[in-house]
PDB file of C-alpha atoms in Angstrom:
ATOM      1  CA  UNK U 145      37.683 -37.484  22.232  1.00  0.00           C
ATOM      2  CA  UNK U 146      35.329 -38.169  25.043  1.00  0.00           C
ATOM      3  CA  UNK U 147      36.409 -40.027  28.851  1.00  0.00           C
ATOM      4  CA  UNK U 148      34.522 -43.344  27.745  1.00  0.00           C
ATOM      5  CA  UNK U 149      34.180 -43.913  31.533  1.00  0.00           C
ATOM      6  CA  UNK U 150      31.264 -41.266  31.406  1.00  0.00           C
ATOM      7  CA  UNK U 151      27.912 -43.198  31.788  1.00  0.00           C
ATOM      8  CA  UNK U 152      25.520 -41.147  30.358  1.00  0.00           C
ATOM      9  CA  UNK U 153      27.461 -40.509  26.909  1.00  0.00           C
ATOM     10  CA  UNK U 154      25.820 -42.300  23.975  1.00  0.00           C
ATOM     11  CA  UNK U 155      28.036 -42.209  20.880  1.00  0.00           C
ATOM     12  CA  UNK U 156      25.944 -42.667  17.483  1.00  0.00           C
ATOM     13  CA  UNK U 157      28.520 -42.751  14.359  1.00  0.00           C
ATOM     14  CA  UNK U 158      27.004 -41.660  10.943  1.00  0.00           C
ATOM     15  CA  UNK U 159      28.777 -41.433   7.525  1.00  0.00           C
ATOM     16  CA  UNK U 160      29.599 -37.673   7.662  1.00  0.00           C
ATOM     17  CA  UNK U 161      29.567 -36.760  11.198  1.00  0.00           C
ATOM     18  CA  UNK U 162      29.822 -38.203  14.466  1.00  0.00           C
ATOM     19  CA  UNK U 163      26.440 -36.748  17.208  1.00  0.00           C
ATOM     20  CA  UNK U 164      27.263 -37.292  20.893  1.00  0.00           C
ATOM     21  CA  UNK U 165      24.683 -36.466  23.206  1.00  0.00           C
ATOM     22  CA  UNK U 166      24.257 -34.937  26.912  1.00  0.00           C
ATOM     23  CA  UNK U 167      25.950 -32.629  25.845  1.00  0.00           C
ATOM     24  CA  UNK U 168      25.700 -32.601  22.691  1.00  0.00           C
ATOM     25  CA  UNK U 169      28.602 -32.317  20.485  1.00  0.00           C
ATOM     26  CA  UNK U 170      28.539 -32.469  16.793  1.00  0.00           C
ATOM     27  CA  UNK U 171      31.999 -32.954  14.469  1.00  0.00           C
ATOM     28  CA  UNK U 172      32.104 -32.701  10.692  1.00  0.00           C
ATOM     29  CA  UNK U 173      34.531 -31.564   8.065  1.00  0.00           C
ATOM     30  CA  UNK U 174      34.004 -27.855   8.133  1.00  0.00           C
ATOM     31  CA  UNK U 175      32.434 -27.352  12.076  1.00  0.00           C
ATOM     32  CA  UNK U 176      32.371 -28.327  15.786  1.00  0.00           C
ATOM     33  CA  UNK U 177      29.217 -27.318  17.215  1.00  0.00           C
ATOM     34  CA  UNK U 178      28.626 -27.378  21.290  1.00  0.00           C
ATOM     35  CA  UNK U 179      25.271 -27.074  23.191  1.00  0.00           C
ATOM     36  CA  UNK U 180      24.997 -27.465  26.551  1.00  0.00           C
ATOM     37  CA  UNK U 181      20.969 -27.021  26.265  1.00  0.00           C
ATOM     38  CA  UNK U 182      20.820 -30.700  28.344  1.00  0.00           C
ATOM     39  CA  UNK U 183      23.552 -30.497  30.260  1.00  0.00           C
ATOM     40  CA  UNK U 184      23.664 -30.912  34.262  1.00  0.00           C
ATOM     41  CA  UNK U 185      25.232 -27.615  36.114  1.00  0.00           C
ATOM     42  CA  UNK U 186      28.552 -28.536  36.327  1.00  0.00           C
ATOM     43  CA  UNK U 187      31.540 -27.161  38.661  1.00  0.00           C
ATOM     44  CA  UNK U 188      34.248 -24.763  37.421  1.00  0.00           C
ATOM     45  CA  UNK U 189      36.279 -27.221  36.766  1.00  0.00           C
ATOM     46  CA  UNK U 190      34.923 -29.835  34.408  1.00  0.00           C
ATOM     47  CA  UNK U 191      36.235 -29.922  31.432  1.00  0.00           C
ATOM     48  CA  UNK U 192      35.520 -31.641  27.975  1.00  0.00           C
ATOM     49  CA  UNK U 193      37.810 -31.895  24.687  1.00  0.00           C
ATOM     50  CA  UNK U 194      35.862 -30.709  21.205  1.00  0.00           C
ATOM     51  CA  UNK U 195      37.683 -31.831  18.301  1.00  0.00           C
ATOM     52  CA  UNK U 196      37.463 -29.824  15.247  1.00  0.00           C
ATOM     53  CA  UNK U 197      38.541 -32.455  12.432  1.00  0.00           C
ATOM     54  CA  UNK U 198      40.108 -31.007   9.418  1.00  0.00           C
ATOM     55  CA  UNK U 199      41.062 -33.566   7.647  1.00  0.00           C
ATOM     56  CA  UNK U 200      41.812 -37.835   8.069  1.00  0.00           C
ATOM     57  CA  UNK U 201      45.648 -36.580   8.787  1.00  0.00           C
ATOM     58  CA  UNK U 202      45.987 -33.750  10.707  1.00  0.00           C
ATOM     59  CA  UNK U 203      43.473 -33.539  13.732  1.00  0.00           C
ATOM     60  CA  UNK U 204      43.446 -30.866  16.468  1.00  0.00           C
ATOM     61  CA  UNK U 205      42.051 -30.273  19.665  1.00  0.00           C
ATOM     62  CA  UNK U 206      40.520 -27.392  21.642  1.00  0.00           C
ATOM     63  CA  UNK U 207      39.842 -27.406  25.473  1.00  0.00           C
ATOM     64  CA  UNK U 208      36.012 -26.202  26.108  1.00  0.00           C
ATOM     65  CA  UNK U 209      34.779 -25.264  29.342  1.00  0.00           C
ATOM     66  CA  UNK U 210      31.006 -25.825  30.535  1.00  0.00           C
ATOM     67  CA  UNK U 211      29.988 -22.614  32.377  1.00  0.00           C
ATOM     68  CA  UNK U 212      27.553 -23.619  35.514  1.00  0.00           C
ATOM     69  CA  UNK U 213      23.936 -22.347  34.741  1.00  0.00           C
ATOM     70  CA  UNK U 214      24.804 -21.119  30.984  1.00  0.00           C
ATOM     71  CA  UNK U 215      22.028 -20.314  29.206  1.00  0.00           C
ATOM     72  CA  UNK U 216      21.255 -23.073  26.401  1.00  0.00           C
ATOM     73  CA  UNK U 217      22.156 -22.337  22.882  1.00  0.00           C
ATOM     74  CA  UNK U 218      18.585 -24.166  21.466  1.00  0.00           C
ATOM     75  CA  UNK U 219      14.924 -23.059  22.464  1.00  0.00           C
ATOM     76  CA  UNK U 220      13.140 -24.397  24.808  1.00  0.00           C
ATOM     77  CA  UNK U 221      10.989 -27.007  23.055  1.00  0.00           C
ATOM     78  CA  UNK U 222      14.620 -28.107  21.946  1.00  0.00           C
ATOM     79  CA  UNK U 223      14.828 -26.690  18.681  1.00  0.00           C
ATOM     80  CA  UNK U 224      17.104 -24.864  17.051  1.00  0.00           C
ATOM     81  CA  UNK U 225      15.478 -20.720  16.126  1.00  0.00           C
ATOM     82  CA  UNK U 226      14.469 -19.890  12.806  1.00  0.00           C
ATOM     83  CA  UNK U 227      17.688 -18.424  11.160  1.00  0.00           C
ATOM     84  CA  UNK U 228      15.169 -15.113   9.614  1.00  0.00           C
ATOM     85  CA  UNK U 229      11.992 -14.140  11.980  1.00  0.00           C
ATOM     86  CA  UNK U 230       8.115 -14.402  10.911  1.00  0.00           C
ATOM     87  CA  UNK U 231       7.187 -11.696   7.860  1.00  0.00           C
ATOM     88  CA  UNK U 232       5.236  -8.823  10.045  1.00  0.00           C
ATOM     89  CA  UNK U 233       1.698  -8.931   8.990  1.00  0.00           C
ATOM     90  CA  UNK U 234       1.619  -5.518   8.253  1.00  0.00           C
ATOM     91  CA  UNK U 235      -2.639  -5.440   7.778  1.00  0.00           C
ATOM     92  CA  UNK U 236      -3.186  -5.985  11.205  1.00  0.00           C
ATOM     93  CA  UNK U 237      -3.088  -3.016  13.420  1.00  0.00           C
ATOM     94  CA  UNK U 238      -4.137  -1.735  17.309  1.00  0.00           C
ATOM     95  CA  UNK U 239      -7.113  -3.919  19.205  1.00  0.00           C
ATOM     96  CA  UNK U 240      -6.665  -6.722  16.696  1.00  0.00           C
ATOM     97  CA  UNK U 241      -8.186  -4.737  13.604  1.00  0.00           C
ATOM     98  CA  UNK U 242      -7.164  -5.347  10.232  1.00  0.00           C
ATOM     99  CA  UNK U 243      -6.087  -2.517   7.636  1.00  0.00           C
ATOM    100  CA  UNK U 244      -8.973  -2.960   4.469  1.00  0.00           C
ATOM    101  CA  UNK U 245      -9.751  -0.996   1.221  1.00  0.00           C
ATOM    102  CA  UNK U 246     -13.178  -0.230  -0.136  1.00  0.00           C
ATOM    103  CA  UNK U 247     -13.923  -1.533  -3.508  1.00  0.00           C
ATOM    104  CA  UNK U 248     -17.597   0.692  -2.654  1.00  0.00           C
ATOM    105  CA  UNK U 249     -19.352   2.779  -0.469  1.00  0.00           C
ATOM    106  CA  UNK U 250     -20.542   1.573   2.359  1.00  0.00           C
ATOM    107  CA  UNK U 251     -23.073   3.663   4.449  1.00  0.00           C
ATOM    108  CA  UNK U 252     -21.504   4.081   8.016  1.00  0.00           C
ATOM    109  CA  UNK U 253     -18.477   2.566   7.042  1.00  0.00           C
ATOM    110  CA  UNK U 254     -16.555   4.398   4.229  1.00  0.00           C
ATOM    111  CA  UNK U 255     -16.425   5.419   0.457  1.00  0.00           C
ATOM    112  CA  UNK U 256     -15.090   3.619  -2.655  1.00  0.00           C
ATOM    113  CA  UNK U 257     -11.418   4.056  -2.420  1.00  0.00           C
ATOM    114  CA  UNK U 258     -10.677   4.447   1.158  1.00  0.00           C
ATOM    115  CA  UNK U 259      -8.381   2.294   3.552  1.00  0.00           C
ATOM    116  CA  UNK U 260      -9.818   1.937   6.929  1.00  0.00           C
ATOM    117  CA  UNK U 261      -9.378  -0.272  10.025  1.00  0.00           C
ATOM    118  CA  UNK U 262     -12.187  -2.866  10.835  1.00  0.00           C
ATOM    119  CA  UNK U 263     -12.678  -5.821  13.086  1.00  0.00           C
ATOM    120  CA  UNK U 264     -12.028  -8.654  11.391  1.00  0.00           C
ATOM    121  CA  UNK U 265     -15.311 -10.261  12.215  1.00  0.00           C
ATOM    122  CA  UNK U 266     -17.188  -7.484  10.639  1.00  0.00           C
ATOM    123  CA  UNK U 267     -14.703  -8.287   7.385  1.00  0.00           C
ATOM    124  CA  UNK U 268     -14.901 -11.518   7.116  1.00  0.00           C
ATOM    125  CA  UNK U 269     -18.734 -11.739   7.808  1.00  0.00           C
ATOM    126  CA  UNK U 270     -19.715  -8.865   5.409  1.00  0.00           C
ATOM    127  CA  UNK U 271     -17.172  -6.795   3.506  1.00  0.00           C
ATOM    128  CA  UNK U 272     -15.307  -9.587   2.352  1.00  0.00           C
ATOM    129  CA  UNK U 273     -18.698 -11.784   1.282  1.00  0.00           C
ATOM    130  CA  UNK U 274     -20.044  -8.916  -0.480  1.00  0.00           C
ATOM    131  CA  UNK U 275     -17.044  -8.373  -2.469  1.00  0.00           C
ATOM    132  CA  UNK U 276     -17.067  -4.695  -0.713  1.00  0.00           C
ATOM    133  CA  UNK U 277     -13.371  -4.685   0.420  1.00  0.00           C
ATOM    134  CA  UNK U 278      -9.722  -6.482   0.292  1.00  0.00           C
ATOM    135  CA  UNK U 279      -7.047  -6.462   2.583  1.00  0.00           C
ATOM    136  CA  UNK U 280      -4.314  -4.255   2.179  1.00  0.00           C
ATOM    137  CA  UNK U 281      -0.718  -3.936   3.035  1.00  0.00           C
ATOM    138  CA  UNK U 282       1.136  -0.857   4.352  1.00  0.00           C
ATOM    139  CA  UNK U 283       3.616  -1.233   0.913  1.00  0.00           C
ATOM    140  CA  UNK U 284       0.770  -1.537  -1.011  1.00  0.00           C
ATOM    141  CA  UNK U 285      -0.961   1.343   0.291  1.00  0.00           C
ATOM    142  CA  UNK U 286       2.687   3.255  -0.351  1.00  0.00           C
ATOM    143  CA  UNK U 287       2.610   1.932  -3.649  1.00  0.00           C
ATOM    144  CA  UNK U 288      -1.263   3.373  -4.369  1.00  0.00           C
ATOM    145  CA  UNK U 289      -0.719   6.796  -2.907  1.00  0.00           C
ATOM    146  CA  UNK U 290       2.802   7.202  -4.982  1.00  0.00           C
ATOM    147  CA  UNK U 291       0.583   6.541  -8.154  1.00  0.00           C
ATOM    148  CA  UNK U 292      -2.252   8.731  -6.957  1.00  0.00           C
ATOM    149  CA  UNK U 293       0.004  11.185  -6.904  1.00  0.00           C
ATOM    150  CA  UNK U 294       1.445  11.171 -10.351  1.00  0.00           C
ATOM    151  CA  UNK U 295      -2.013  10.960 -11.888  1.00  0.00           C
ATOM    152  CA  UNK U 296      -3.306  13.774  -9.745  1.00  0.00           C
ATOM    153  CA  UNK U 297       0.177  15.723 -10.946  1.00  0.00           C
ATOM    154  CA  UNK U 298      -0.561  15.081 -14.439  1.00  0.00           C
ATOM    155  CA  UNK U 299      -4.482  15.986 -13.969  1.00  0.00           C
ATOM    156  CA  UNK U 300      -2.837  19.197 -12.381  1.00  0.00           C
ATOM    157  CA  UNK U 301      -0.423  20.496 -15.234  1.00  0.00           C
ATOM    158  CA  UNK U 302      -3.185  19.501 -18.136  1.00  0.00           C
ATOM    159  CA  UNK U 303      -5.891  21.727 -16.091  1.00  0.00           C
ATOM    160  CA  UNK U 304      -3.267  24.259 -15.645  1.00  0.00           C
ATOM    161  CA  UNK U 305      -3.077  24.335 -19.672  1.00  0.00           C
ATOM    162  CA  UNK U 306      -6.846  24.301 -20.599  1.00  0.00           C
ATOM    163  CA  UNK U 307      -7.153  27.161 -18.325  1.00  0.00           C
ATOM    164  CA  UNK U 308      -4.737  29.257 -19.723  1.00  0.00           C
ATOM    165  CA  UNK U 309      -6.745  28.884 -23.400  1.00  0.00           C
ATOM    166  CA  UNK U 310     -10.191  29.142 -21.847  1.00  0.00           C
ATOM    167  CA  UNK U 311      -9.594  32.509 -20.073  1.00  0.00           C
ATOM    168  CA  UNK U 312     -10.422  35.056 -22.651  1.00  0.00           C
ATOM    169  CA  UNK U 313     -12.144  32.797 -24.479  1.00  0.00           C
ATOM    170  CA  UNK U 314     -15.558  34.083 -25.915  1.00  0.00           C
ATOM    171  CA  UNK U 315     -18.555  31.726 -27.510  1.00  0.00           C
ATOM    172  CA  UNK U 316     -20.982  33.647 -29.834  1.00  0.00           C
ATOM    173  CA  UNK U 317     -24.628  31.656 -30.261  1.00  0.00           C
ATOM    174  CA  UNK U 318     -27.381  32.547 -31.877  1.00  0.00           C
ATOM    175  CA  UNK U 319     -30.938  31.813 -31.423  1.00  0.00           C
ATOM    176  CA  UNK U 320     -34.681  32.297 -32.359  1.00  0.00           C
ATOM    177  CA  UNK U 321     -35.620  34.977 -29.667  1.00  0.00           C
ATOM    178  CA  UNK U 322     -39.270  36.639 -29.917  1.00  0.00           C
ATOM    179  CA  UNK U 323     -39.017  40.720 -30.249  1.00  0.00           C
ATOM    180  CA  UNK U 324     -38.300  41.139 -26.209  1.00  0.00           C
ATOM    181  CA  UNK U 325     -35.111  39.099 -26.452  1.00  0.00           C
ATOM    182  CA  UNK U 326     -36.763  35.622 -25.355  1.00  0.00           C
ATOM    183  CA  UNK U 327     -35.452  32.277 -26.471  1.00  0.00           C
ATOM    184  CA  UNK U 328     -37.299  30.289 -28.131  1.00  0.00           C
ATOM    185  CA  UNK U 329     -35.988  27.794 -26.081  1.00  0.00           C
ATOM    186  CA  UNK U 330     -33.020  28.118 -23.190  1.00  0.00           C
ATOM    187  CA  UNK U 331     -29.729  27.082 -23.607  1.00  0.00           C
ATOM    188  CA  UNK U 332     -27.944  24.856 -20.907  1.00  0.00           C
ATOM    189  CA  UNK U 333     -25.073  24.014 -19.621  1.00  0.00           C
ATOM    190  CA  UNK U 334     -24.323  20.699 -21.568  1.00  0.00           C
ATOM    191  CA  UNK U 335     -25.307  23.131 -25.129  1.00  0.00           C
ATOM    192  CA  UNK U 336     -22.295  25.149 -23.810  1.00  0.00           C
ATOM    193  CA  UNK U 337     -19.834  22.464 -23.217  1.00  0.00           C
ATOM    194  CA  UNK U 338     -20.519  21.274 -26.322  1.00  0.00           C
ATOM    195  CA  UNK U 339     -19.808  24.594 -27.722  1.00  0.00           C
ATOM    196  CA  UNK U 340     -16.284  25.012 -25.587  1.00  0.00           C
ATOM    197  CA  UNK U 341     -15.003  21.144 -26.724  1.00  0.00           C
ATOM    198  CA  UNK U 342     -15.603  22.539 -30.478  1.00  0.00           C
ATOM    199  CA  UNK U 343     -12.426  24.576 -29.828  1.00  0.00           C
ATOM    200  CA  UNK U 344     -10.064  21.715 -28.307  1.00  0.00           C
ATOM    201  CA  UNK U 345      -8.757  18.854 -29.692  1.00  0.00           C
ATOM    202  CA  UNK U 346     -10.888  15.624 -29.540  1.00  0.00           C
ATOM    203  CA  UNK U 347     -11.434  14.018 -25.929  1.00  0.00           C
ATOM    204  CA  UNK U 348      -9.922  17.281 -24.250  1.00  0.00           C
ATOM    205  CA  UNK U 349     -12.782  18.309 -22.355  1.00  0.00           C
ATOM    206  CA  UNK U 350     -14.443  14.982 -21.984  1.00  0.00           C
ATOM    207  CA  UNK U 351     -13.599  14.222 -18.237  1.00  0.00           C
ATOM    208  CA  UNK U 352     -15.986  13.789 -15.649  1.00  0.00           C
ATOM    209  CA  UNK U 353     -14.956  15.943 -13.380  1.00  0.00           C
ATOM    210  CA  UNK U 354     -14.792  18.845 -16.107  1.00  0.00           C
ATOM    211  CA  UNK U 355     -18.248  20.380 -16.390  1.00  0.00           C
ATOM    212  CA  UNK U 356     -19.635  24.299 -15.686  1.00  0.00           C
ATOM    213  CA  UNK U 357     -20.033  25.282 -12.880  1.00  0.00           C
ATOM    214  CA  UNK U 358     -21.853  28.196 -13.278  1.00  0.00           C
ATOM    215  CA  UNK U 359     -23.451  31.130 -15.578  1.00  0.00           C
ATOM    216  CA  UNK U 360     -23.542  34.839 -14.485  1.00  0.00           C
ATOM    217  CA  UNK U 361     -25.872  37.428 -16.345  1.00  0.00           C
ATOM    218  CA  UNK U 362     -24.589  40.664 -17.183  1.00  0.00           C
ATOM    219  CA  UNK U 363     -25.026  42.293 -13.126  1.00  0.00           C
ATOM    220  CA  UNK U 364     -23.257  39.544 -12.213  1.00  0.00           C
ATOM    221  CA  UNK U 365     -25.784  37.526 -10.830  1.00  0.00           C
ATOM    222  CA  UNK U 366     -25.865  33.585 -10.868  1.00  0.00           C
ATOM    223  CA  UNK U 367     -28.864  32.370 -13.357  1.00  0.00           C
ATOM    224  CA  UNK U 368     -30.352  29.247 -11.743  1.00  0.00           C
ATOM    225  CA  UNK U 369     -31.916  27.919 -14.648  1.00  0.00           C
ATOM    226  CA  UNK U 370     -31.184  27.778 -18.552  1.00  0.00           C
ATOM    227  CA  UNK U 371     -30.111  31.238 -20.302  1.00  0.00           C
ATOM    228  CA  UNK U 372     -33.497  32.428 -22.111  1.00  0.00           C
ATOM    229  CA  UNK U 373     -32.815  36.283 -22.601  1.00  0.00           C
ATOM    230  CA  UNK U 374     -30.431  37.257 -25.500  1.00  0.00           C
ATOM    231  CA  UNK U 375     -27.371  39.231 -23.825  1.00  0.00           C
ATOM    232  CA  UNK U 376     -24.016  38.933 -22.339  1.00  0.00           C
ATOM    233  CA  UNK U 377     -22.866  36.071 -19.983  1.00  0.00           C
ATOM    234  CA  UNK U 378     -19.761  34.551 -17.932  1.00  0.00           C
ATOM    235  CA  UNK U 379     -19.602  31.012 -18.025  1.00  0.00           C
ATOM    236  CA  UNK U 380     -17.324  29.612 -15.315  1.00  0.00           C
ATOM    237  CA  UNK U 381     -15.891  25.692 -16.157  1.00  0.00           C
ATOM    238  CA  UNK U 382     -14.173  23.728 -13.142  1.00  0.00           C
ATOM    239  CA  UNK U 383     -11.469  22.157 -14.757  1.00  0.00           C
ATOM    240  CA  UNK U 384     -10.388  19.747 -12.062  1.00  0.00           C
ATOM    241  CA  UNK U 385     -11.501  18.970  -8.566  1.00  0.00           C
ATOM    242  CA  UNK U 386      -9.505  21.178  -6.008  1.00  0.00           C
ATOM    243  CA  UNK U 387     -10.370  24.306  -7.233  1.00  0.00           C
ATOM    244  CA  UNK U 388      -8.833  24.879 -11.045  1.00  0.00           C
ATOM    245  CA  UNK U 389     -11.709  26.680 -13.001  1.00  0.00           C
ATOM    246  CA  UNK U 390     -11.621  29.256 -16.025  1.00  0.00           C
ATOM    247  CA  UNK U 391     -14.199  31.673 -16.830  1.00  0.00           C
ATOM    248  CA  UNK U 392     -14.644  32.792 -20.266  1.00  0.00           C
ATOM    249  CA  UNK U 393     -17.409  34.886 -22.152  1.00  0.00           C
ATOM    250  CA  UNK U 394     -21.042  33.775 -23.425  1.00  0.00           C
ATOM    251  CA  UNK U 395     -22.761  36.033 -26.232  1.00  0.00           C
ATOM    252  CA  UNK U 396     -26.370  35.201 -27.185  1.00  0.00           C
ATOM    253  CA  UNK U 397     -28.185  37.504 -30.179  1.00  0.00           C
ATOM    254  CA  UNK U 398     -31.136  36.898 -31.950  1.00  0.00           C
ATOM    255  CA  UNK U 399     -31.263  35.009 -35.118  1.00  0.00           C
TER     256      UNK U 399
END
């Protein structure tokens, strides 16, 4: 296949293939394969044979020409490139910072919750050996804010609901009051949740977030302690963080 009268060919015969080197040309059943990676510029007009051997009786053969200063088809430490590139790190970002989450608050740092760039140093060193934070991809992060926002949907359309039932809503208590309308003790704000969850199903109204907010007297005034006076109130209840809040109607008397 090859003028044997070139000196720097070296022929090496295998079972399957046959390698020749400088340059290096390799035959099999199914593929020729050319590089020219080692290969001295040549003129315009040398000119090599590749034989592309499909079977033990019926051979073919293709003229190849080497192209003077062609650009070698291997790297340059003489290997062949990975066939699919180096997974992107996607938790490193600008300056060399890595993309963490907060398992806690952190004072100068960040809350419980949050995904923030830091150096890794100050990651390594002390977020990660305090168990404060984790490293965190950009799908991951996707992932987290796609389920935030289903819960926070759902948190929406039940708060939606319990406000519809509050408004309008009136509690009636009564109470030991001396003959100028005092309580005999005042009644708080946890007495009047507990009064409110009476009326809902089991677990309704047991959320953190869902607590009063406030109590207005009857000139509309906000009471900054417990109610102590018989009379007409409005109790306001935040229902969900954001802003969703019923108000609904407080009646003390006298026992």
């Amino acid at each position: 296949l090859i003028n044997p009268s070139h000196r720097k060919l070296r022929i090496l015969t295998m079972k399957s293939f046959t390698l020749v080197s400088t340059p290096f040309i390799l035959l099999s059943s199914n593929f020729a394969y050319t590089s020219t990676a080692f290969v001295t510029p040549a003129s315009q007009t040398t000119t090599i044979h590749e034989a592309t051997h499909h079977s033990k009786s019926n051979q073919s053969f293709r003229p190849t020409h080497l192209v003077p200063r062609a650009s070698p088809t291997v790297g340059r430490n003489g290997r062949f490139p990975p066939l699919f590139g180096k997974k992107k790190d996607t938790t490193l970002g600008k300056g060399g910072k890595i993309q963490v989450k907060l398992l806690k608050h952190i004072a100068g740092t960040g809350s419980a919750g949050e995904v923030i760039m830091v150096a890794p140093a100050f990651f390594q060193n002390k977020l990660q050996r305090s168990g404060s934070a984790v490293r965190i991809s950009d799908d991951e992060v996707a992932k987290e804010t796609a389920e935030k926002e289903q819960r926070d949907k759902e948190a929406s359309d039940i708060a939606t609901d319990l406000k519809e039932k509050i408004e309008g809503m009136s509690l009636s208590l009564s109470r030991k009051a001396g003959p100028d309308g005092q309580l005999f003790g005042g009644i708080g704000y946890k007495l009047i949740l507990g009064e409110l969850k009476k009326n809902f199903p089991k677990g309704a109204l047991d959320a953190k977030y869902i607590k009063i907010a406030s109590i207005k007297d009857e000139d509309d005034k906000n009471l900054k302690h417990d109610i102590k006076v018989v009379g007409e109130y409005t109790g306001t209840i935040s229902l969900l963080k954001g802003g969703v809040s019923a108000d609904f109607k407080i009646s003390i008397s006298a026992e």
